[in-house]
PDB file of C-alpha atoms and ligand atoms in Angstrom:
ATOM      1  CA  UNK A 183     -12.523   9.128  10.535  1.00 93.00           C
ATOM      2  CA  UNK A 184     -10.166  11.285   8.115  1.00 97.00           C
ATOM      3  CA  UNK A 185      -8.051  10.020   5.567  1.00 98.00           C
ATOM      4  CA  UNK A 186      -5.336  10.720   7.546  1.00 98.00           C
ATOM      5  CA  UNK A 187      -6.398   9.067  10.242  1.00 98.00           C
ATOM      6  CA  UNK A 188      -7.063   5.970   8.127  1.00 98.00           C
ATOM      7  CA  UNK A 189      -3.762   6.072   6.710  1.00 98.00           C
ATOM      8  CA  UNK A 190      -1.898   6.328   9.719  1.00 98.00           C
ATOM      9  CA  UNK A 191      -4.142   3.683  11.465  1.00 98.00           C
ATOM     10  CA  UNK A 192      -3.521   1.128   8.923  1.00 98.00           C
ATOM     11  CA  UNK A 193      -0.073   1.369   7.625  1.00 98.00           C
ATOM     12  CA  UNK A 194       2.042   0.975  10.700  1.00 98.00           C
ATOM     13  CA  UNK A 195      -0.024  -2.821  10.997  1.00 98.00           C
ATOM     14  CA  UNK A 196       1.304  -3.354   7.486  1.00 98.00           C
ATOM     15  CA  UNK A 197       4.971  -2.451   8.490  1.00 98.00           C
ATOM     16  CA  UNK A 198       4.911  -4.200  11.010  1.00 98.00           C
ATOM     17  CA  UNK A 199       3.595  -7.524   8.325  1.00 98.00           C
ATOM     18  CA  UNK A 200       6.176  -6.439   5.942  1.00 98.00           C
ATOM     19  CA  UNK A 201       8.801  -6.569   8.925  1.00 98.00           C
ATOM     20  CA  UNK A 202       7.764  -9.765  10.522  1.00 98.00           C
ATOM     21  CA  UNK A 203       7.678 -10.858   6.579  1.00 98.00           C
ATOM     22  CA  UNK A 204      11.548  -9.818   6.181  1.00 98.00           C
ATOM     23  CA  UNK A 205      12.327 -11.586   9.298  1.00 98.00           C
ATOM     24  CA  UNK A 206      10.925 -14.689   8.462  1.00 97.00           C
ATOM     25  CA  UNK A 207      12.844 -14.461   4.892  1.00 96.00           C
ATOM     26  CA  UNK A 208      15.885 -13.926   6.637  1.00 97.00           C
ATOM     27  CA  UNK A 209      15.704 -16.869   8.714  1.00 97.00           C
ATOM     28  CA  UNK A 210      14.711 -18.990   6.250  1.00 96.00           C
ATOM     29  CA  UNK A 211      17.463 -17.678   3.956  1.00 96.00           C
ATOM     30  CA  UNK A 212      14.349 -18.231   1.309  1.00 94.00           C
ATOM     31  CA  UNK A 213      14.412 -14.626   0.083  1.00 95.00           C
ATOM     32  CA  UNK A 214      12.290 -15.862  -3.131  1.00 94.00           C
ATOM     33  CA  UNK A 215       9.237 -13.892  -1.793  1.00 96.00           C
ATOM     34  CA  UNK A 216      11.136 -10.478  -1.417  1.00 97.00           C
ATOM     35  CA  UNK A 217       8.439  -9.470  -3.682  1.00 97.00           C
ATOM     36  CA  UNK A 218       5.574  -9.878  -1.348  1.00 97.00           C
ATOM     37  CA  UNK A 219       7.583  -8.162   1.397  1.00 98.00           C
ATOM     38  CA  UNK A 220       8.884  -5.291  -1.015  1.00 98.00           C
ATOM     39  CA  UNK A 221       5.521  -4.347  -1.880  1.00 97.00           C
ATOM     40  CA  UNK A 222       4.293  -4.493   1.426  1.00 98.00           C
ATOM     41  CA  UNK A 223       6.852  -2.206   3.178  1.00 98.00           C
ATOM     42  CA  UNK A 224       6.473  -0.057  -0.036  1.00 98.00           C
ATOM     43  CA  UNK A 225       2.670   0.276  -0.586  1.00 98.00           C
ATOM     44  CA  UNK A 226       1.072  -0.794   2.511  1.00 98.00           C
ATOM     45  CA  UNK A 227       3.642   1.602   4.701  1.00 98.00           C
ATOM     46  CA  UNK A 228       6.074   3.951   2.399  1.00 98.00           C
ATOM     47  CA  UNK A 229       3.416   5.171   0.152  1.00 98.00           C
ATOM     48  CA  UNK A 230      -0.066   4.995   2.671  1.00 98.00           C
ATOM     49  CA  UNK A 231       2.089   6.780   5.281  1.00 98.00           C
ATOM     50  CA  UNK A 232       3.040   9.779   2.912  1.00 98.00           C
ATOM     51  CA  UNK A 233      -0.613  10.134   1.679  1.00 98.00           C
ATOM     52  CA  UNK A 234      -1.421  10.279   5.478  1.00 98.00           C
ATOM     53  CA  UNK A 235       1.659  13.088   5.326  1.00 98.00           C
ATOM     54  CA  UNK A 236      -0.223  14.476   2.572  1.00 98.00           C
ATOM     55  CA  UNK A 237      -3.804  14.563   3.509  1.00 98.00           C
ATOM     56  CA  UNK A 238      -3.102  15.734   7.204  1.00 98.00           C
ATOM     57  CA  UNK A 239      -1.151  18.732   5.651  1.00 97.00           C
ATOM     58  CA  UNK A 240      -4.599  19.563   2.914  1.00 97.00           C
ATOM     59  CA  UNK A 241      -7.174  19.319   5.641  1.00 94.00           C
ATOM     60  CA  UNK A 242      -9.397  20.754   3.041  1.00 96.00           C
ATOM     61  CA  UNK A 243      -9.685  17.259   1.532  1.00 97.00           C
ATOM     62  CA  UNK A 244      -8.491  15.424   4.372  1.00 97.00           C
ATOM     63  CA  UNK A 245     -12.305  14.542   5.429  1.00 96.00           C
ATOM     64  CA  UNK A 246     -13.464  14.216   1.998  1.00 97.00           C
ATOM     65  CA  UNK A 247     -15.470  10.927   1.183  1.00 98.00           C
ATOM     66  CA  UNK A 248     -13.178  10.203  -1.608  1.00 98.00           C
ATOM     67  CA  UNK A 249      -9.891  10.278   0.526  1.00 98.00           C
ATOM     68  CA  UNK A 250     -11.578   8.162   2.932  1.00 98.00           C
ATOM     69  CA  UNK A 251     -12.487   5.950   0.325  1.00 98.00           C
ATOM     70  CA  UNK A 252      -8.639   6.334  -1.541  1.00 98.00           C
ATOM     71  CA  UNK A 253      -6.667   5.657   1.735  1.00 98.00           C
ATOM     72  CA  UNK A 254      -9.519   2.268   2.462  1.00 98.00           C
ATOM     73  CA  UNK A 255      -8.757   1.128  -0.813  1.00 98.00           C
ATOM     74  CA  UNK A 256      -4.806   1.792  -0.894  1.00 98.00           C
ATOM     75  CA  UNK A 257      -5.103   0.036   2.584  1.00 98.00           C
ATOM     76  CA  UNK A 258      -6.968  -3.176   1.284  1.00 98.00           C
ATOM     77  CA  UNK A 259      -5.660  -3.708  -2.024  1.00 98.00           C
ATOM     78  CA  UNK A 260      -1.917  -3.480  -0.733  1.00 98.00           C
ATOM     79  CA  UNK A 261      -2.676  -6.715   1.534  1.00 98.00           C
ATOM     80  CA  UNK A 262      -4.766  -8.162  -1.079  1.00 98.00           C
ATOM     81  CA  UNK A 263      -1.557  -7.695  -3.963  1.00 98.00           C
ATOM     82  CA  UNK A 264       0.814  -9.097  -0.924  1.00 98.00           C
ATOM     83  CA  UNK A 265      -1.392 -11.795  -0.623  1.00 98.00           C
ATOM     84  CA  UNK A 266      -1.562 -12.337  -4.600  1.00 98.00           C
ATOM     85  CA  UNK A 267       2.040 -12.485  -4.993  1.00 98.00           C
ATOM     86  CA  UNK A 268       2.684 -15.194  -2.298  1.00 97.00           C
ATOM     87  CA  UNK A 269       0.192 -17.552  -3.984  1.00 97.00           C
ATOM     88  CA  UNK A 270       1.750 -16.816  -6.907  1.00 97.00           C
ATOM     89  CA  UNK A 271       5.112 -17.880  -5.531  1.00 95.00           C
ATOM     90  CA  UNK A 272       3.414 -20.850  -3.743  1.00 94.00           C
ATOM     91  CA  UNK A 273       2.181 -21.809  -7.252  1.00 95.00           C
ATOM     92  CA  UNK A 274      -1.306 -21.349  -6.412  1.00 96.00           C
ATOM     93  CA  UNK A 275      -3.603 -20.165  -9.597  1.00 96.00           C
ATOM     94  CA  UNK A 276      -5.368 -18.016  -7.715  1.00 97.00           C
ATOM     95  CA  UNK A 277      -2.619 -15.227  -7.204  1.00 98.00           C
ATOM     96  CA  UNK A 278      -2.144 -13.966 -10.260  1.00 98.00           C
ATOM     97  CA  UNK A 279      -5.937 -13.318 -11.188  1.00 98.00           C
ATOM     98  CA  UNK A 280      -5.454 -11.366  -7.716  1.00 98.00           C
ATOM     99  CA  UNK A 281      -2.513  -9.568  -8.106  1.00 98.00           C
ATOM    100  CA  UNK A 282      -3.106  -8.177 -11.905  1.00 98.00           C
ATOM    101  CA  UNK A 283      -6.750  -7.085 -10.589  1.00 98.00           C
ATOM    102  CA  UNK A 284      -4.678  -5.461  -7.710  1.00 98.00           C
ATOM    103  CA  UNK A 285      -2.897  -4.007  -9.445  1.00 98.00           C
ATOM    104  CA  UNK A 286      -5.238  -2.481 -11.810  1.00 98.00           C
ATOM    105  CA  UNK A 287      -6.932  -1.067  -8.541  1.00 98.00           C
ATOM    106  CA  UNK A 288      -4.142   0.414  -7.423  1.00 98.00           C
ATOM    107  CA  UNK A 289      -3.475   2.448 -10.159  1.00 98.00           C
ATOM    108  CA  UNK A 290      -7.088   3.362 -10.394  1.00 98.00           C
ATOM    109  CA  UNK A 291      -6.386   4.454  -6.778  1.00 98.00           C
ATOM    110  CA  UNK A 292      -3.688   6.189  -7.418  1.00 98.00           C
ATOM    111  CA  UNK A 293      -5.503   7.991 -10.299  1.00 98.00           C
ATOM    112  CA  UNK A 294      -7.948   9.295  -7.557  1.00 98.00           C
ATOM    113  CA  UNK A 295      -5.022  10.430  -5.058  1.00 98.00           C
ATOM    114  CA  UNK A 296      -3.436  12.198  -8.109  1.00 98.00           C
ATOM    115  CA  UNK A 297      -7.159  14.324  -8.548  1.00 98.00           C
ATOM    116  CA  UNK A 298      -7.579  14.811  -4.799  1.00 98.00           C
ATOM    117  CA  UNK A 299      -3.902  16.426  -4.643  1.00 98.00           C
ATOM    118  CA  UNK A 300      -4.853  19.025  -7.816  1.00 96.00           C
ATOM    119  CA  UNK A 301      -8.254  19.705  -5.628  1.00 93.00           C
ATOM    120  CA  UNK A 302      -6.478  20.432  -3.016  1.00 94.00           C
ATOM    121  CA  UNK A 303      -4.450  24.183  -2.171  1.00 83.00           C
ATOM    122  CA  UNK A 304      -0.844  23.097  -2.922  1.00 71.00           C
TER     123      UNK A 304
HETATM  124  C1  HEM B 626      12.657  -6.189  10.166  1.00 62.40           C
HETATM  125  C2  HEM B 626      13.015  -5.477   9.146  1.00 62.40           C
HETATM  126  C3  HEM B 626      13.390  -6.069   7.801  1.00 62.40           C
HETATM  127  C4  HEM B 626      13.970  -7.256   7.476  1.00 62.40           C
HETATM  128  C5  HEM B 626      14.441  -8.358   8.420  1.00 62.40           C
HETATM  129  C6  HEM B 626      14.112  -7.295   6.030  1.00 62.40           C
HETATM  130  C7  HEM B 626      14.657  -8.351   5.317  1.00 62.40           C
HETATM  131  C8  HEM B 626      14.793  -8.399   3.955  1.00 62.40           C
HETATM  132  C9  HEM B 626      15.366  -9.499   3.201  1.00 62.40           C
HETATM  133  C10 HEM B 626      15.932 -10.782   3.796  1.00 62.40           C
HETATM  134  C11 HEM B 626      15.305  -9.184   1.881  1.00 62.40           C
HETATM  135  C12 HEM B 626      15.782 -10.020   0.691  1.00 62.40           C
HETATM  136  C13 HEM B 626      17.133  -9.470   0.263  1.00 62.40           C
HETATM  137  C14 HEM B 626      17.673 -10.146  -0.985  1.00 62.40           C
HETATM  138  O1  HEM B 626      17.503 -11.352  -1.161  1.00 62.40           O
HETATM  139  O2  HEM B 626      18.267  -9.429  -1.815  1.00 62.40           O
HETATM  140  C15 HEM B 626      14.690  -7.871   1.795  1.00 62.40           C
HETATM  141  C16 HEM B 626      14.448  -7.201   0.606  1.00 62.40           C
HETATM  142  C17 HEM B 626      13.817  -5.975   0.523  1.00 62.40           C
HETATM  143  N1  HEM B 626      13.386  -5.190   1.591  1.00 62.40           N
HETATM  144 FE1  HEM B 626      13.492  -5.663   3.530  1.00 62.40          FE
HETATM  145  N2  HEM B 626      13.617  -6.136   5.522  1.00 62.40           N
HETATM  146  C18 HEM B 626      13.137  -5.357   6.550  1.00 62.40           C
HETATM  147  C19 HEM B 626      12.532  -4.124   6.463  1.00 62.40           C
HETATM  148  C20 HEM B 626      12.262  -3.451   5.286  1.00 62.40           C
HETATM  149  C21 HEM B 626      11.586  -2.173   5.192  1.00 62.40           C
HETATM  150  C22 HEM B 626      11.082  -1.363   6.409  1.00 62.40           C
HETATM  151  C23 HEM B 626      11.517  -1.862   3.871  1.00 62.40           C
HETATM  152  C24 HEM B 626      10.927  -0.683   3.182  1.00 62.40           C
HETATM  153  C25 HEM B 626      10.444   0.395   3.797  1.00 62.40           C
HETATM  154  C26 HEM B 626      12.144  -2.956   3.141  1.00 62.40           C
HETATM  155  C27 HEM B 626      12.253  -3.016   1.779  1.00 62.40           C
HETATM  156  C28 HEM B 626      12.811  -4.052   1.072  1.00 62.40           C
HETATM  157  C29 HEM B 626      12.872  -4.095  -0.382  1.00 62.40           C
HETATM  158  C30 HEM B 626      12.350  -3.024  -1.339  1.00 62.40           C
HETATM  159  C31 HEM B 626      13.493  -5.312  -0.734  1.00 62.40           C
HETATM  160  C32 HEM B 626      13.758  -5.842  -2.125  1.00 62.40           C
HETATM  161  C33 HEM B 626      15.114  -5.329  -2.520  1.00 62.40           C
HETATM  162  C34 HEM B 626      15.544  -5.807  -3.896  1.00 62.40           C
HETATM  163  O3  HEM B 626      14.814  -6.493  -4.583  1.00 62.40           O
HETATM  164  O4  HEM B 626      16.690  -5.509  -4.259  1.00 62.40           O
HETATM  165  N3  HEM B 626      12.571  -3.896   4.025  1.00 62.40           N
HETATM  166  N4  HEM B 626      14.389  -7.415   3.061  1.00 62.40           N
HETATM  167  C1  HEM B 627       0.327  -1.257  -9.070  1.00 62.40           C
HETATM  168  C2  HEM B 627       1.393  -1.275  -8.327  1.00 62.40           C
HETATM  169  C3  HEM B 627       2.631  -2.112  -8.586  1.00 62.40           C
HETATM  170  C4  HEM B 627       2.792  -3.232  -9.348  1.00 62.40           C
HETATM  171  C5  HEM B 627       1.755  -3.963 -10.178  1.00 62.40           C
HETATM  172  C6  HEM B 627       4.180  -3.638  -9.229  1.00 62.40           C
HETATM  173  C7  HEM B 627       4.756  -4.744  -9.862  1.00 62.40           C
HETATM  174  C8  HEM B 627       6.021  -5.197  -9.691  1.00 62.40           C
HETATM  175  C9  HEM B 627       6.594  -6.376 -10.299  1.00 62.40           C
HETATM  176  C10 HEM B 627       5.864  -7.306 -11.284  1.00 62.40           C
HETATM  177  C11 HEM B 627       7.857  -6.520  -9.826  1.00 62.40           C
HETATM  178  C12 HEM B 627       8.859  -7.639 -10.161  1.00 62.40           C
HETATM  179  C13 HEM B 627       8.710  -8.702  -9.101  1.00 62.40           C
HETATM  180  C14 HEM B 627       9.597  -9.914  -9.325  1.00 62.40           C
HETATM  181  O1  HEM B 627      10.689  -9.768  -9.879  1.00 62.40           O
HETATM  182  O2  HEM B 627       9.173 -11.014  -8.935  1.00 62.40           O
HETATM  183  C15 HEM B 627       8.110  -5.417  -8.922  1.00 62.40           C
HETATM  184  C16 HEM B 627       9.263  -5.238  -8.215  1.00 62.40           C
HETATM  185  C17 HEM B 627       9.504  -4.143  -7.387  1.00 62.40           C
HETATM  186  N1  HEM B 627       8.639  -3.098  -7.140  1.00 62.40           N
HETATM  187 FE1  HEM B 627       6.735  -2.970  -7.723  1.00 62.40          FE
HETATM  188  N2  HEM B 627       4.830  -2.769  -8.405  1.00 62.40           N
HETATM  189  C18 HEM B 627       3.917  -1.809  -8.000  1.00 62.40           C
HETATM  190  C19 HEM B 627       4.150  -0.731  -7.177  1.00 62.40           C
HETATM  191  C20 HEM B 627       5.359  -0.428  -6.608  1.00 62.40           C
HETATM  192  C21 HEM B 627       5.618   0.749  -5.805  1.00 62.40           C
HETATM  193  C22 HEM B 627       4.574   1.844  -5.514  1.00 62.40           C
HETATM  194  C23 HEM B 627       6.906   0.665  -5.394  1.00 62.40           C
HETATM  195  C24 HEM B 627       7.703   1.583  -4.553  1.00 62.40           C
HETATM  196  C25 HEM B 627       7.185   2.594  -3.826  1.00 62.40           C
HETATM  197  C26 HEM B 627       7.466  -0.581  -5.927  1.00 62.40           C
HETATM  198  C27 HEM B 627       8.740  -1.047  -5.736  1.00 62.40           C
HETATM  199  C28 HEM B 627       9.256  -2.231  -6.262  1.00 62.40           C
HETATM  200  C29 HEM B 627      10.565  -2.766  -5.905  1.00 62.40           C
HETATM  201  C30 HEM B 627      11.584  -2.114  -4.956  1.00 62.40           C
HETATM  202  C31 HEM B 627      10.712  -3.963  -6.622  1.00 62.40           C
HETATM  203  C32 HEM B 627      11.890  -4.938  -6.541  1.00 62.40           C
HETATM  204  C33 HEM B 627      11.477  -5.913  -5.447  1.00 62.40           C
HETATM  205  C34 HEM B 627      12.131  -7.240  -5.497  1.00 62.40           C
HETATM  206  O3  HEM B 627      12.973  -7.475  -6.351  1.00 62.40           O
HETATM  207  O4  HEM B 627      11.781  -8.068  -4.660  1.00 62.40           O
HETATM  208  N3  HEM B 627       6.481  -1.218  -6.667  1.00 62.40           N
HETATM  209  N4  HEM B 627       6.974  -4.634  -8.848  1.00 62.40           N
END
């Protein structure tokens, strides 16, 4: 599977979390964990969809191991800092150990998108 392919696989599933997480906020009228819902609309979908954009229009790294790998990891560690944020907010110990980790890997991943879009033919 391309990166592409990964990326548009996974990140409608997470809009569709982020979505059902906004709902659930709004009926609540708790909107304390915006955060967790922010972040998923805006890493899980906003940013993995436009390095799906990206990697479909560079198909000369789109099958690369390393943009498989960089869209996996965008994918995984965008539930896992959604998932350390609402522990935080349900003042459980364990999320913020996961989030700053998260975090960490995201930029990390990032890093690697940043390398594979100088490799690639702008
Ligand atoms: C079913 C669709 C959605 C619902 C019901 C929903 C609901 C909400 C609610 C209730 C809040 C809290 C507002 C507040 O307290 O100020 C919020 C915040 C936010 N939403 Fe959504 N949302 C939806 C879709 C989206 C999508 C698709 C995105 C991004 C692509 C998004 C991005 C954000 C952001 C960034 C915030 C935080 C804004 C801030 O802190 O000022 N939302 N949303
Ligand atoms: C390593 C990645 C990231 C980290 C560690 C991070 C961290 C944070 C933190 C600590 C906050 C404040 C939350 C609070 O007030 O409780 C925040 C808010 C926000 N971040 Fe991020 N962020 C990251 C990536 C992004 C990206 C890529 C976007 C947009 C594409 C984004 C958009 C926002 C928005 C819109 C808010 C306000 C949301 C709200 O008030 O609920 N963040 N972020």
């Amino acid at each position: 599977m391309t990166a592409s392919k990964i990326s548009f696989a996974c990140a409608p599933v997470i809009a569709l979390l982020g979505m059902a997480w906004g709902i659930a906020m709004a009926i609540s009228t708790d909107h304390s964990t915006a955060p967790v819902h922010a972040h998923l609309n805006l890493l899980g979908w906003v940013s993995l969809f436009l390095m799906g954009i990206y990697y479909k229009l560079h198909e000369e790294i789109d099958g690369l191991f390393l943009a498989r790998i960089q869209a996996i990891i965008w994918a995984a560690a965008s539930l896992l800092i959604a998932l350390g944020i609402a522990l935080i907010h349900m003042n459980n110990p364990v999320g913020d150990p996961i989030a700053a980790v998260m975090s960490i890997v995201l930029f990390l991943d990032m890093i690697l998108f940043v390398v594979l879009v100088a490799k690639s033919r702008q």
